[in-house]
Coordinates of C-alpha atoms in Angstrom, one line a residue:
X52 CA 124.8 125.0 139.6
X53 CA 127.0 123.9 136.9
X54 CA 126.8 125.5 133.6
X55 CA 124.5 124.2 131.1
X56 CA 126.2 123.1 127.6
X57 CA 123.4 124.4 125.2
X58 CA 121.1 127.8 126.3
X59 CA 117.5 126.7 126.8
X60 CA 115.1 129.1 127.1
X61 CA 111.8 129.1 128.3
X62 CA 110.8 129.8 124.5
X63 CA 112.4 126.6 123.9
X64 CA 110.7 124.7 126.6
X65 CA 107.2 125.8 125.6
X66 CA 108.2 125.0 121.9
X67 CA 109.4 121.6 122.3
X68 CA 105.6 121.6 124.9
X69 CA 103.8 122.4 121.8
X70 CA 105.6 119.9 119.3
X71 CA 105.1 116.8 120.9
X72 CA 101.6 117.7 121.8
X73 CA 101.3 118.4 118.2
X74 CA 103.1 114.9 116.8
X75 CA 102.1 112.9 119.8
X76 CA 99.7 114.0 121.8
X77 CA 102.1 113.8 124.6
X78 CA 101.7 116.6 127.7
X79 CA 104.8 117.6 129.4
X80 CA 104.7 119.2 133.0
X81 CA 106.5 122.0 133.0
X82 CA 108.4 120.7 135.8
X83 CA 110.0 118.4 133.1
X84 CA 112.2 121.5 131.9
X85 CA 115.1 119.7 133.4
X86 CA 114.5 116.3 132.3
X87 CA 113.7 117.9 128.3
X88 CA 116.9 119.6 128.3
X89 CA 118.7 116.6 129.1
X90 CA 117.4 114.7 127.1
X91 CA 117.1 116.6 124.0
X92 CA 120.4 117.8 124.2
X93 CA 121.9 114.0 123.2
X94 CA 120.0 114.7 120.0
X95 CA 122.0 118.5 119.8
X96 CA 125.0 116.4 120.1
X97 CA 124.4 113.5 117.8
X98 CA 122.9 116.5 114.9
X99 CA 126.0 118.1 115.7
X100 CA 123.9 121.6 116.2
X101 CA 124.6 124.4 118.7
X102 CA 121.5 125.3 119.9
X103 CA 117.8 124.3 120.9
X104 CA 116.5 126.6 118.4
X105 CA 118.3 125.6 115.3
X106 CA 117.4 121.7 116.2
X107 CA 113.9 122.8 116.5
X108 CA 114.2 124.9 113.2
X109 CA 115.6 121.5 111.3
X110 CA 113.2 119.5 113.0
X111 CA 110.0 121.4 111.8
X112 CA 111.3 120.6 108.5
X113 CA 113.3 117.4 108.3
X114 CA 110.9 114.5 108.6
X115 CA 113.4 111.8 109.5
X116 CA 114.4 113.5 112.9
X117 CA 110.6 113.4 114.4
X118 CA 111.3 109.9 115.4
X119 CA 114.3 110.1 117.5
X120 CA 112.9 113.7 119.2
X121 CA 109.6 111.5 119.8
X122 CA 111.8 108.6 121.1
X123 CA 114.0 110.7 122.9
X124 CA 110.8 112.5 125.5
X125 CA 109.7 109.0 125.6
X126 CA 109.9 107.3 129.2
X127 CA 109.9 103.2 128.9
X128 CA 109.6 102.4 132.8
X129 CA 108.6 98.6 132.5
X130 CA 109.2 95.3 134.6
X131 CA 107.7 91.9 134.0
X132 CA 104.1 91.0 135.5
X133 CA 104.1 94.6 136.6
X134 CA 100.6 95.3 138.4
X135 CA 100.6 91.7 139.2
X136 CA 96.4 91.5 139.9
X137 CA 95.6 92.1 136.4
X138 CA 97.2 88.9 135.3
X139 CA 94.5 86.3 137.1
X140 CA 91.7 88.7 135.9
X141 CA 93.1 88.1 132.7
X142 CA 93.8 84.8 133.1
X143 CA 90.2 83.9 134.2
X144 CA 88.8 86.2 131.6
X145 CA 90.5 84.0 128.4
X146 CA 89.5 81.3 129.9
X147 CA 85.7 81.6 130.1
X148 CA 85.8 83.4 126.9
X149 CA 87.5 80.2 124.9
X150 CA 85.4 77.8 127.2
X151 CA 81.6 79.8 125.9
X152 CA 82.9 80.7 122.5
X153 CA 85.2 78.0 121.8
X154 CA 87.5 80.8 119.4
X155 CA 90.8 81.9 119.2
X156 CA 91.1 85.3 121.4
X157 CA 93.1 88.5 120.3
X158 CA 95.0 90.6 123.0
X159 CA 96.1 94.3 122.3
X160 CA 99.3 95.8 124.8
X161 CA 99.3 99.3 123.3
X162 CA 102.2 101.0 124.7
X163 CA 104.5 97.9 125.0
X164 CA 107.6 99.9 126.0
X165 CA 110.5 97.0 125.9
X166 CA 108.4 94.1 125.9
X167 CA 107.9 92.8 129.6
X168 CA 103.9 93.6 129.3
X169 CA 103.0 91.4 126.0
X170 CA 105.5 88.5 127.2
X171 CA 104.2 88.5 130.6
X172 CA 100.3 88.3 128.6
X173 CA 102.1 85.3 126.9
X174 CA 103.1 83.2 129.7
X175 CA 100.2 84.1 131.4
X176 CA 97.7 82.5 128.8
X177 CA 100.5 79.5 128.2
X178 CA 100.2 78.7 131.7
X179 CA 96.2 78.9 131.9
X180 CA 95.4 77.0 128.6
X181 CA 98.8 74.5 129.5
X182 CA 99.7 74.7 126.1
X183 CA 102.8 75.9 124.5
X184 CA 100.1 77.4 121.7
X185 CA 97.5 78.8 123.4
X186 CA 94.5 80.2 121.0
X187 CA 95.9 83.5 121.5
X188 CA 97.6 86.5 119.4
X189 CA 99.1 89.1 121.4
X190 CA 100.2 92.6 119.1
X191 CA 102.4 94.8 120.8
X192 CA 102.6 98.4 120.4
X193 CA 104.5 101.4 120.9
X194 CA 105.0 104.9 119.5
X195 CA 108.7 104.7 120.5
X196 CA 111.0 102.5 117.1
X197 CA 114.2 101.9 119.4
X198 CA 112.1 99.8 122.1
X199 CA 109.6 98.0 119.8
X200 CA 113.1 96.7 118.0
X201 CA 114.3 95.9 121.9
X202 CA 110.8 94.0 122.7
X203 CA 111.1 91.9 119.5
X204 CA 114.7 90.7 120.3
X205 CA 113.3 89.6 123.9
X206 CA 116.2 89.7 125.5
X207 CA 117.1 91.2 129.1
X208 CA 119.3 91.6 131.8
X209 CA 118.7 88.2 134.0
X210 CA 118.0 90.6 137.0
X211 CA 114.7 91.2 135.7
X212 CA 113.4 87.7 136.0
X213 CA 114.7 87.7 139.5
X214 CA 111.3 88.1 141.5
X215 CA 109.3 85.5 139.3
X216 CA 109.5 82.1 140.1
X217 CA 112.9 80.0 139.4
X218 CA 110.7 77.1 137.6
X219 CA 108.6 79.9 135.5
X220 CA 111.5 81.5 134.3
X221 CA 113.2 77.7 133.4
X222 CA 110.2 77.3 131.2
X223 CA 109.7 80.5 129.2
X224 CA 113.5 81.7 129.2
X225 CA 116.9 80.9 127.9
X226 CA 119.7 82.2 130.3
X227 CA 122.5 83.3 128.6
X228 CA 126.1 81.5 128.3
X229 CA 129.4 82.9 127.4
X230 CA 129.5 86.5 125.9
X231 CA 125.6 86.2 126.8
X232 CA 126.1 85.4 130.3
X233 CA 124.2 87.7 132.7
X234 CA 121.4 88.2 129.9
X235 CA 117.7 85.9 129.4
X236 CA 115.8 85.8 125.9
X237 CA 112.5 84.9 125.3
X238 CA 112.1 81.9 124.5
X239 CA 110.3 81.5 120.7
X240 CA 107.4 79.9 121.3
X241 CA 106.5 82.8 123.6
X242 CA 107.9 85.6 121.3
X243 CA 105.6 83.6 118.4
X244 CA 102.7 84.5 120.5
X245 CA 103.8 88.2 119.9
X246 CA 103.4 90.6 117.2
X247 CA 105.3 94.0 117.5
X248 CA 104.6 97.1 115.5
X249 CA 105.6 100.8 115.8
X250 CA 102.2 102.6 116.4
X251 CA 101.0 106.2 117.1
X252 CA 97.9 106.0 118.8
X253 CA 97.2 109.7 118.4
X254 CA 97.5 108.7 114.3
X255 CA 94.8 109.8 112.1
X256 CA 94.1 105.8 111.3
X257 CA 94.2 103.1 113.1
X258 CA 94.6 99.5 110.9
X259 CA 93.3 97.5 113.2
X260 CA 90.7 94.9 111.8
X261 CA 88.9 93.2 114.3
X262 CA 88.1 93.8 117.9
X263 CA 89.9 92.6 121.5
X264 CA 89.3 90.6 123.8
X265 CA 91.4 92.6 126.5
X266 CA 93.3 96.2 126.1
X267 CA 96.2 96.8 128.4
X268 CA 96.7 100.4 128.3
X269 CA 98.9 100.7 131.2
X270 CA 100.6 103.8 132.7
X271 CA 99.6 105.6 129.1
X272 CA 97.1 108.0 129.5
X273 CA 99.5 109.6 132.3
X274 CA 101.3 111.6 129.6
X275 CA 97.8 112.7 127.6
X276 CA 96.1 115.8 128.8
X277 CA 92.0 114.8 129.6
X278 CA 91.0 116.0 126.4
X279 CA 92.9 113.8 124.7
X280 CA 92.5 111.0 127.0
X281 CA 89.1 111.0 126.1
X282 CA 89.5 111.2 122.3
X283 CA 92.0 107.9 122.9
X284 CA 89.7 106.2 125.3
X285 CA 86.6 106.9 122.8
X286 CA 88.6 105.0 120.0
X287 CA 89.6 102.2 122.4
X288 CA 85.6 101.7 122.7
X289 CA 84.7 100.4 119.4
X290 CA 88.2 98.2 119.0
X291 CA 87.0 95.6 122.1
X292 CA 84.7 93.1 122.4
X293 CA 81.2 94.0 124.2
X294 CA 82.6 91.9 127.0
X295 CA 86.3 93.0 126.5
X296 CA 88.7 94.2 129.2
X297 CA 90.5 97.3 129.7
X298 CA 93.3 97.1 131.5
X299 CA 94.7 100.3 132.7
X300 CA 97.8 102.2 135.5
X301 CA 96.9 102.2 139.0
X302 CA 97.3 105.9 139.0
X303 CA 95.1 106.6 136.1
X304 CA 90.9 107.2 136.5
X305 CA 88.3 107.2 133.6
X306 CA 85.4 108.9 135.8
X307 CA 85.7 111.9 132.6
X308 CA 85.2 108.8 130.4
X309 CA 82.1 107.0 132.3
X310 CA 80.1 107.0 129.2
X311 CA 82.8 104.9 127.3
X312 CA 83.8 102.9 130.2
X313 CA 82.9 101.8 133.8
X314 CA 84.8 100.1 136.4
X315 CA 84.6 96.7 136.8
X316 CA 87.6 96.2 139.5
X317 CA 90.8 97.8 140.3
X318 CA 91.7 99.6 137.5
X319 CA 90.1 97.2 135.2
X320 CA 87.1 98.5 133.3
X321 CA 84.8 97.2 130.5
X322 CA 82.7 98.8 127.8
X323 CA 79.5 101.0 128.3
X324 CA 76.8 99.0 125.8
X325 CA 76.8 101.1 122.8
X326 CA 73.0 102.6 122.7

């Protein structure tokens, strides 16, 4: 095995464990050792420090740095219309609610990662209302600085349009030309429909002032232990509509949260009625 650059201990493992609990509420596996050294080490490099415990020291003490350790144990695994049977159920779901209450309707993608989730929300309500300004705000959300920045920009590599339809990605997307070639932005009247904002959803406050129609929550709750799954699904409750949709990973279950939420289809859920 080829000798590491930095020594990592298992003291080091189990501190950098506790900190991002602590900060983010994020739980690593301790079969993420590997994956922590690598990629905290960048951050040993760019500090210009010698070891994990002397970045850990300055960390505990330098505010600035919290941001790039956060963003650095961050995983942004994303594609466009991923979990593609959500989008209909949403689809339908805007619909009836604009047809009944004849209102504008508020959409929340908390953990955003790059962007594809809140855009693909976009041109799925453009399509269903056939209007370049559907009655829709989207915010965007992310604990992560360096891919909220990425998601507002909109722009990608052209090979992740490549499984949606040729005509879909004419209308919402601008291929690029020249030094751009090989890259597709966003076109603006979708990124209008967007608002982006860093967020911490393990914060003490959250300035959110009125409730959703939909949360997508999506591949998420994976990194929380239950405990605080459950203290983040409990403050999801109150910030969507009676009939609201949650949106959630295929490999995540809310049966420890049935008093909050119950399942209405595949990995879709709505609300328990407040008593």
């Amino acid at each position: 095995m080829r000798e590491r650059e930095f020594a990592f201990s298992d003291a080091d493992f189990q501190r950098i464990r506790r900190l991002i609990y602590e900060h983010a509420g994020i739980s690593l596996h301790t079969g993420k050792r590997d994956m922590v050294y690598s990629r905290v080490a960048r951050r040993l490099r760019v500090t210009g420090l010698d070891s994990f415990a002397e970045y850990l020291d300055r960390l505990e003490v330098q505010s600035e740095e919290w941001q790039h350790f956060v963003n650095a144990l961050t995983t942004n695994l994303t594609s466009f219309f991923r979990e593609a049977h959500h989008f209909p159920i949403l689809q339908e779901h805007a619909l009836e609610t604009h047809r009944r209450e004849r209102r504008g309707l508020r959409i929340w993608s908390a953990g955003c990662s790059t962007g594809e989730e809140p855009y693909s929300i976009a041109i799925t309500l453009m399509e269903a209302f056939g209007d370049r300004q559907p009655p829709v705000r989207i915010l965007a959300t992310d604990l992560d600085t360096q891919v909220v920045r990425h998601a507002e920009e909109g722009i990608y590599p052209a090979e992740r349009v490549a499984r949606m339809p040729e005509a879909q990605v004419k209308r919402y997307f601008l291929r690029g030309k020249g030094g751009m070639k090989g890259l597709v932005r966003v076109k603006p009247q979708v990124r209008e429909l967007v608002t982006f904002k860093p967020f911490n959803l393990l914060g003490s406050e959250w300035p959110l002032k009125e409730p959703f129609d939909a949360i997508f929550c999506r591949n998420v709750l994976i990194y929380f232990d239950k405990p605080t799954q459950y203290r983040l699904l409990a403050r999801f409750h109150p910030q969507l509509r009676p009939d609201g949709l949650l949106f959630v990973g295929h490999s995540e279950s809310l049966a420890h949260a049935a008093d909050l939420f119950r399942l209405r289809g595949k990995t879709v859920c709505v609300p328990v009625p407040r008593s």
